[in-house]
Amino acid sequence: KNQVEQSPQSLIILEGKNCTLQCNYTVSPFSNLRWYKQDTGRGPVSLTIMTFSENTKSNGRYTATLDADTKQSSLHITASQLSDSASYICVVTPFSGGGADGLTFGKGTHLIIQP
Amino acid sequence: DSGVTQTPKHLITATGQRVTLRCSPRSGDLSVYWYQQSLDQGLQFLIQYYNGEERAKGNILERFSAQQFPDLHSELNLSSLELGDSALYFCASSPRDGIAKNIQYFGAGTRLSVL
């Protein structure tokens, strides 16, 4: 069964510090891996999308990396800000394409930035 | 603002009742997706429609049904509601059918409370 495991479940860091969130997946073969940011009570917003052939993708202070051999991805947040407090969700798309029933979602990492 | 509109934002109802959640996709998007997000749970895919036709089905209960209308808006009907149906329900839309390269744009969600 395809799975996406994210760690840590929750994380608290001080404003201005860096942090790294992890995503391990078993979906294979896969088409792409996405990271979403979900503010409390809001819908998820796409941060990065990486295909299986890409190693890294940046979006401002957010940098995602992908190691397709070990089936691991990470999301690095640089110089954290209070507005980074949110849940970060990893989503893997299978190579078969097709409908959304193939998407595998992680449960997310809940990040809290303290002033 | 993602361009996806969900109404109502909040809904409080009693067990055994029936409710309808509404979603207007981004202008031009043909695919609509419905997700359920319970406390401490990740996003659970319910159902996808593409241009009025059911495209993919996830873990949607038989008490739940959905449809997409000719103007592309969609409704999710939840009946015989139980306490466990209390959750955030998200609608997302994307331009095309296949998920491989599609970015999903999420609405702000409808928070359903069943008392």
mmCIF file of C-alpha atoms in Angstrom:
data_model
loop_
_atom_site.group_PDB
_atom_site.id
_atom_site.type_symbol
_atom_site.label_atom_id
_atom_site.label_comp_id
_atom_site.label_asym_id
_atom_site.label_seq_id
_atom_site.Cartn_x
_atom_site.Cartn_y
_atom_site.Cartn_z
ATOM 1 C CA LYS A 1 0.000 0.000 0.000
ATOM 2 C CA ASN A 2 1.309 3.434 -0.948
ATOM 3 C CA GLN A 3 2.253 5.491 2.085
ATOM 4 C CA VAL A 4 3.674 8.905 2.890
ATOM 5 C CA GLU A 5 5.155 9.383 6.342
ATOM 6 C CA GLN A 6 6.081 12.814 7.630
ATOM 7 C CA SER A 7 8.262 13.743 10.550
ATOM 8 C CA PRO A 8 8.300 15.266 12.988
ATOM 9 C CA GLN A 9 4.590 15.340 13.759
ATOM 10 C CA SER A 10 5.023 18.775 15.312
ATOM 11 C CA LEU A 11 7.865 21.212 15.718
ATOM 12 C CA ILE A 12 8.393 24.424 17.671
ATOM 13 C CA ILE A 13 11.247 26.771 16.781
ATOM 14 C CA LEU A 14 12.183 30.365 17.469
ATOM 15 C CA GLU A 15 11.636 33.077 14.905
ATOM 16 C CA GLY A 16 14.649 33.518 12.663
ATOM 17 C CA LYS A 17 15.850 29.919 13.019
ATOM 18 C CA ASN A 18 15.996 27.381 10.201
ATOM 19 C CA CYS A 19 14.213 24.048 10.206
ATOM 20 C CA THR A 20 13.863 20.935 8.065
ATOM 21 C CA LEU A 21 10.771 18.792 7.665
ATOM 22 C CA GLN A 22 10.969 15.216 6.399
ATOM 23 C CA CYS A 23 8.822 13.138 4.070
ATOM 24 C CA ASN A 24 9.380 9.426 3.375
ATOM 25 C CA TYR A 25 7.256 7.674 0.807
ATOM 26 C CA THR A 26 6.711 4.225 -0.646
ATOM 27 C CA VAL A 27 4.855 5.288 -3.810
ATOM 28 C CA SER A 28 6.700 3.800 -6.759
ATOM 29 C CA PRO A 29 6.971 4.665 -9.521
ATOM 30 C CA PHE A 30 5.951 8.216 -8.928
ATOM 31 C CA SER A 31 5.433 11.237 -11.123
ATOM 32 C CA ASN A 32 5.944 14.117 -8.758
ATOM 33 C CA LEU A 33 6.122 15.126 -5.123
ATOM 34 C CA ARG A 34 4.485 18.254 -3.789
ATOM 35 C CA TRP A 35 4.712 20.238 -0.611
ATOM 36 C CA TYR A 36 1.711 22.222 0.558
ATOM 37 C CA LYS A 37 1.389 24.798 3.319
ATOM 38 C CA GLN A 38 -1.879 24.835 5.232
ATOM 39 C CA ASP A 39 -2.623 27.717 7.576
ATOM 40 C CA THR A 40 -5.013 26.931 10.426
ATOM 41 C CA GLY A 41 -8.577 26.863 9.155
ATOM 42 C CA ARG A 42 -7.540 27.465 5.544
ATOM 43 C CA GLY A 43 -7.073 25.336 2.475
ATOM 44 C CA PRO A 44 -3.634 24.001 1.484
ATOM 45 C CA VAL A 45 -1.503 26.116 -0.830
ATOM 46 C CA SER A 46 1.104 24.613 -3.140
ATOM 47 C CA LEU A 47 4.714 25.490 -2.253
ATOM 48 C CA THR A 48 6.785 23.302 -4.576
ATOM 49 C CA ILE A 49 6.362 20.525 -7.109
ATOM 50 C CA MET A 50 9.270 18.263 -8.047
ATOM 51 C CA THR A 51 9.288 15.580 -10.699
ATOM 52 C CA PHE A 52 11.160 12.332 -10.098
ATOM 53 C CA SER A 53 14.147 13.716 -12.049
ATOM 54 C CA GLU A 54 14.554 16.883 -9.978
ATOM 55 C CA ASN A 55 16.704 17.107 -6.858
ATOM 56 C CA THR A 56 15.767 20.495 -5.531
ATOM 57 C CA LYS A 57 13.194 23.239 -5.959
ATOM 58 C CA SER A 58 13.027 26.598 -4.209
ATOM 59 C CA ASN A 59 10.228 29.021 -3.498
ATOM 60 C CA GLY A 60 11.574 32.006 -1.599
ATOM 61 C CA ARG A 61 12.702 30.851 1.831
ATOM 62 C CA TYR A 62 11.359 27.357 1.170
ATOM 63 C CA THR A 63 13.649 24.772 -0.445
ATOM 64 C CA ALA A 64 12.504 21.228 -1.156
ATOM 65 C CA THR A 65 14.911 18.403 -1.913
ATOM 66 C CA LEU A 66 14.221 14.973 -3.310
ATOM 67 C CA ASP A 67 16.209 11.751 -3.243
ATOM 68 C CA ALA A 68 14.330 9.296 -5.447
ATOM 69 C CA ASP A 69 16.741 6.480 -4.583
ATOM 70 C CA THR A 70 15.993 6.585 -0.876
ATOM 71 C CA LYS A 71 12.434 7.807 -1.428
ATOM 72 C CA GLN A 72 12.923 10.793 0.829
ATOM 73 C CA SER A 73 12.102 14.460 0.513
ATOM 74 C CA SER A 74 12.751 17.356 2.824
ATOM 75 C CA LEU A 75 11.446 20.881 3.096
ATOM 76 C CA HIS A 76 13.928 23.395 4.478
ATOM 77 C CA ILE A 77 12.682 26.715 5.802
ATOM 78 C CA THR A 78 15.271 29.448 6.134
ATOM 79 C CA ALA A 79 15.098 32.380 8.557
ATOM 80 C CA SER A 80 11.652 31.405 9.816
ATOM 81 C CA GLN A 81 8.951 34.011 10.294
ATOM 82 C CA LEU A 82 5.846 33.999 12.454
ATOM 83 C CA SER A 83 3.761 33.588 9.290
ATOM 84 C CA ASP A 84 5.450 30.233 8.658
ATOM 85 C CA SER A 85 3.396 28.755 11.504
ATOM 86 C CA ALA A 86 1.245 26.214 9.682
ATOM 87 C CA SER A 87 0.946 22.564 8.747
ATOM 88 C CA TYR A 88 3.146 21.355 5.905
ATOM 89 C CA ILE A 89 1.816 18.472 3.858
ATOM 90 C CA CYS A 90 3.752 16.178 1.540
ATOM 91 C CA VAL A 91 1.806 14.664 -1.376
ATOM 92 C CA VAL A 92 3.049 12.062 -3.856
ATOM 93 C CA THR A 93 1.530 11.506 -7.300
ATOM 94 C CA PRO A 94 1.895 8.039 -8.843
ATOM 95 C CA PHE A 95 3.339 7.681 -12.316
ATOM 96 C CA SER A 96 0.174 6.135 -13.663
ATOM 97 C CA GLY A 97 -1.535 9.498 -13.768
ATOM 98 C CA GLY A 98 -5.258 9.046 -13.785
ATOM 99 C CA GLY A 99 -7.611 10.417 -11.180
ATOM 100 C CA ALA A 100 -6.994 11.944 -7.801
ATOM 101 C CA ASP A 101 -7.607 8.644 -6.049
ATOM 102 C CA GLY A 102 -3.943 7.951 -6.774
ATOM 103 C CA LEU A 103 -2.642 10.875 -4.728
ATOM 104 C CA THR A 104 -1.095 9.865 -1.425
ATOM 105 C CA PHE A 105 -1.121 12.498 1.319
ATOM 106 C CA GLY A 106 1.026 12.659 4.412
ATOM 107 C CA LYS A 107 -0.592 13.700 7.679
ATOM 108 C CA GLY A 108 1.538 16.806 7.807
ATOM 109 C CA THR A 109 4.003 18.436 10.173
ATOM 110 C CA HIS A 110 2.556 21.099 12.441
ATOM 111 C CA LEU A 111 5.111 23.907 12.704
ATOM 112 C CA ILE A 112 4.925 26.635 15.336
ATOM 113 C CA ILE A 113 7.210 29.654 15.169
ATOM 114 C CA GLN A 114 7.663 31.403 18.499
ATOM 115 C CA PRO A 115 8.747 35.064 18.766
ATOM 116 C CA ASP B 1 -7.132 33.925 -2.676
ATOM 117 C CA SER B 2 -7.146 30.656 -4.642
ATOM 118 C CA GLY B 3 -10.187 31.545 -6.709
ATOM 119 C CA VAL B 4 -12.097 28.530 -5.395
ATOM 120 C CA THR B 5 -15.206 29.503 -3.436
ATOM 121 C CA GLN B 6 -16.842 27.278 -0.864
ATOM 122 C CA THR B 7 -20.089 27.952 0.941
ATOM 123 C CA PRO B 8 -21.051 27.953 3.685
ATOM 124 C CA LYS B 9 -17.911 28.554 5.757
ATOM 125 C CA HIS B 10 -19.449 27.001 8.842
ATOM 126 C CA LEU B 11 -22.324 24.588 9.282
ATOM 127 C CA ILE B 12 -23.764 23.299 12.529
ATOM 128 C CA THR B 13 -26.375 20.584 12.402
ATOM 129 C CA ALA B 14 -27.712 17.604 14.293
ATOM 130 C CA THR B 15 -27.210 13.887 13.860
ATOM 131 C CA GLY B 16 -29.444 12.316 11.261
ATOM 132 C CA GLN B 17 -29.731 15.497 9.224
ATOM 133 C CA ARG B 18 -28.695 16.171 5.627
ATOM 134 C CA VAL B 19 -26.550 19.060 4.406
ATOM 135 C CA THR B 20 -25.249 20.330 1.088
ATOM 136 C CA LEU B 21 -21.844 21.910 0.616
ATOM 137 C CA ARG B 22 -21.219 24.016 -2.436
ATOM 138 C CA CYS B 23 -18.071 24.696 -4.429
ATOM 139 C CA SER B 24 -17.370 27.082 -7.298
ATOM 140 C CA PRO B 25 -14.090 26.226 -9.020
ATOM 141 C CA ARG B 26 -11.596 28.692 -10.444
ATOM 142 C CA SER B 27 -12.703 30.199 -13.715
ATOM 143 C CA GLY B 28 -11.907 27.756 -16.506
ATOM 144 C CA ASP B 29 -11.028 24.795 -14.277
ATOM 145 C CA LEU B 30 -12.802 21.616 -15.339
ATOM 146 C CA SER B 31 -11.816 19.299 -12.477
ATOM 147 C CA VAL B 32 -13.287 19.505 -9.008
ATOM 148 C CA TYR B 33 -12.121 17.448 -6.037
ATOM 149 C CA TRP B 34 -13.639 16.970 -2.596
ATOM 150 C CA TYR B 35 -11.606 16.181 0.525
ATOM 151 C CA GLN B 36 -12.403 15.550 4.160
ATOM 152 C CA GLN B 37 -9.997 16.578 6.912
ATOM 153 C CA SER B 38 -10.770 15.444 10.436
ATOM 154 C CA LEU B 39 -8.930 16.531 13.563
ATOM 155 C CA ASP B 40 -5.462 14.956 13.628
ATOM 156 C CA GLN B 41 -6.098 13.280 10.287
ATOM 157 C CA GLY B 42 -4.608 14.089 6.941
ATOM 158 C CA LEU B 43 -6.594 15.052 3.914
ATOM 159 C CA GLN B 44 -8.805 12.191 2.777
ATOM 160 C CA PHE B 45 -9.797 12.212 -0.875
ATOM 161 C CA LEU B 46 -13.509 11.718 -1.392
ATOM 162 C CA ILE B 47 -14.367 12.169 -5.065
ATOM 163 C CA GLN B 48 -13.310 13.928 -8.274
ATOM 164 C CA TYR B 49 -15.385 15.237 -11.148
ATOM 165 C CA TYR B 50 -14.151 16.315 -14.538
ATOM 166 C CA ASN B 51 -16.399 18.360 -16.795
ATOM 167 C CA GLY B 52 -19.538 16.968 -15.212
ATOM 168 C CA GLU B 53 -18.484 13.328 -15.082
ATOM 169 C CA GLU B 54 -17.286 11.356 -12.092
ATOM 170 C CA ARG B 55 -13.572 10.755 -12.606
ATOM 171 C CA ALA B 56 -12.240 9.093 -9.470
ATOM 172 C CA LYS B 57 -13.611 7.893 -6.175
ATOM 173 C CA GLY B 58 -11.860 7.651 -2.843
ATOM 174 C CA ASN B 59 -13.065 6.708 0.604
ATOM 175 C CA ILE B 60 -16.472 8.278 0.205
ATOM 176 C CA LEU B 61 -19.255 6.849 2.345
ATOM 177 C CA GLU B 62 -22.477 5.682 0.729
ATOM 178 C CA ARG B 63 -24.281 8.364 2.764
ATOM 179 C CA PHE B 64 -22.297 10.974 0.844
ATOM 180 C CA SER B 65 -22.854 11.922 -2.783
ATOM 181 C CA ALA B 66 -21.668 14.656 -5.104
ATOM 182 C CA GLN B 67 -22.293 16.069 -8.521
ATOM 183 C CA GLN B 68 -20.863 18.649 -10.869
ATOM 184 C CA PHE B 69 -23.277 20.813 -12.775
ATOM 185 C CA PRO B 70 -23.066 22.151 -16.365
ATOM 186 C CA ASP B 71 -21.741 25.480 -15.063
ATOM 187 C CA LEU B 72 -18.975 23.406 -13.375
ATOM 188 C CA HIS B 73 -19.909 24.211 -9.799
ATOM 189 C CA SER B 74 -20.152 21.174 -7.551
ATOM 190 C CA GLU B 75 -22.150 20.111 -4.543
ATOM 191 C CA LEU B 76 -21.340 17.545 -1.881
ATOM 192 C CA ASN B 77 -24.377 16.082 -0.153
ATOM 193 C CA LEU B 78 -23.973 14.499 3.260
ATOM 194 C CA SER B 79 -26.947 12.610 4.689
ATOM 195 C CA SER B 80 -27.832 10.709 7.865
ATOM 196 C CA LEU B 81 -25.097 12.679 9.541
ATOM 197 C CA GLU B 82 -23.170 11.156 12.419
ATOM 198 C CA LEU B 83 -20.948 12.763 15.033
ATOM 199 C CA GLY B 84 -17.909 11.364 13.248
ATOM 200 C CA ASP B 85 -18.739 13.356 10.122
ATOM 201 C CA SER B 86 -17.679 16.545 11.886
ATOM 202 C CA ALA B 87 -14.704 17.757 9.892
ATOM 203 C CA LEU B 88 -13.363 20.320 7.478
ATOM 204 C CA TYR B 89 -14.494 19.659 3.928
ATOM 205 C CA PHE B 90 -12.329 21.096 1.195
ATOM 206 C CA CYS B 91 -13.007 21.545 -2.451
ATOM 207 C CA ALA B 92 -10.155 21.927 -4.918
ATOM 208 C CA SER B 93 -10.069 22.584 -8.636
ATOM 209 C CA SER B 94 -7.569 22.188 -11.430
ATOM 210 C CA PRO B 95 -7.559 22.952 -15.141
ATOM 211 C CA ARG B 96 -7.269 19.412 -16.458
ATOM 212 C CA ASP B 97 -8.158 15.840 -15.687
ATOM 213 C CA GLY B 98 -4.937 13.925 -15.110
ATOM 214 C CA ILE B 99 -3.202 14.553 -11.818
ATOM 215 C CA ALA B 100 0.370 14.121 -13.001
ATOM 216 C CA LYS B 101 1.022 17.777 -13.806
ATOM 217 C CA ASN B 102 -2.069 19.333 -12.340
ATOM 218 C CA ILE B 103 -1.824 21.823 -9.515
ATOM 219 C CA GLN B 104 -4.854 21.686 -7.259
ATOM 220 C CA TYR B 105 -6.143 24.983 -5.914
ATOM 221 C CA PHE B 106 -7.984 24.595 -2.648
ATOM 222 C CA GLY B 107 -10.896 26.562 -1.291
ATOM 223 C CA ALA B 108 -11.022 27.808 2.284
ATOM 224 C CA GLY B 109 -13.174 24.883 3.349
ATOM 225 C CA THR B 110 -16.488 24.305 5.073
ATOM 226 C CA ARG B 111 -16.323 23.437 8.744
ATOM 227 C CA LEU B 112 -19.097 20.990 9.568
ATOM 228 C CA SER B 113 -20.068 20.393 13.182
ATOM 229 C CA VAL B 114 -22.548 17.611 13.886
ATOM 230 C CA LEU B 115 -24.036 17.829 17.375
#
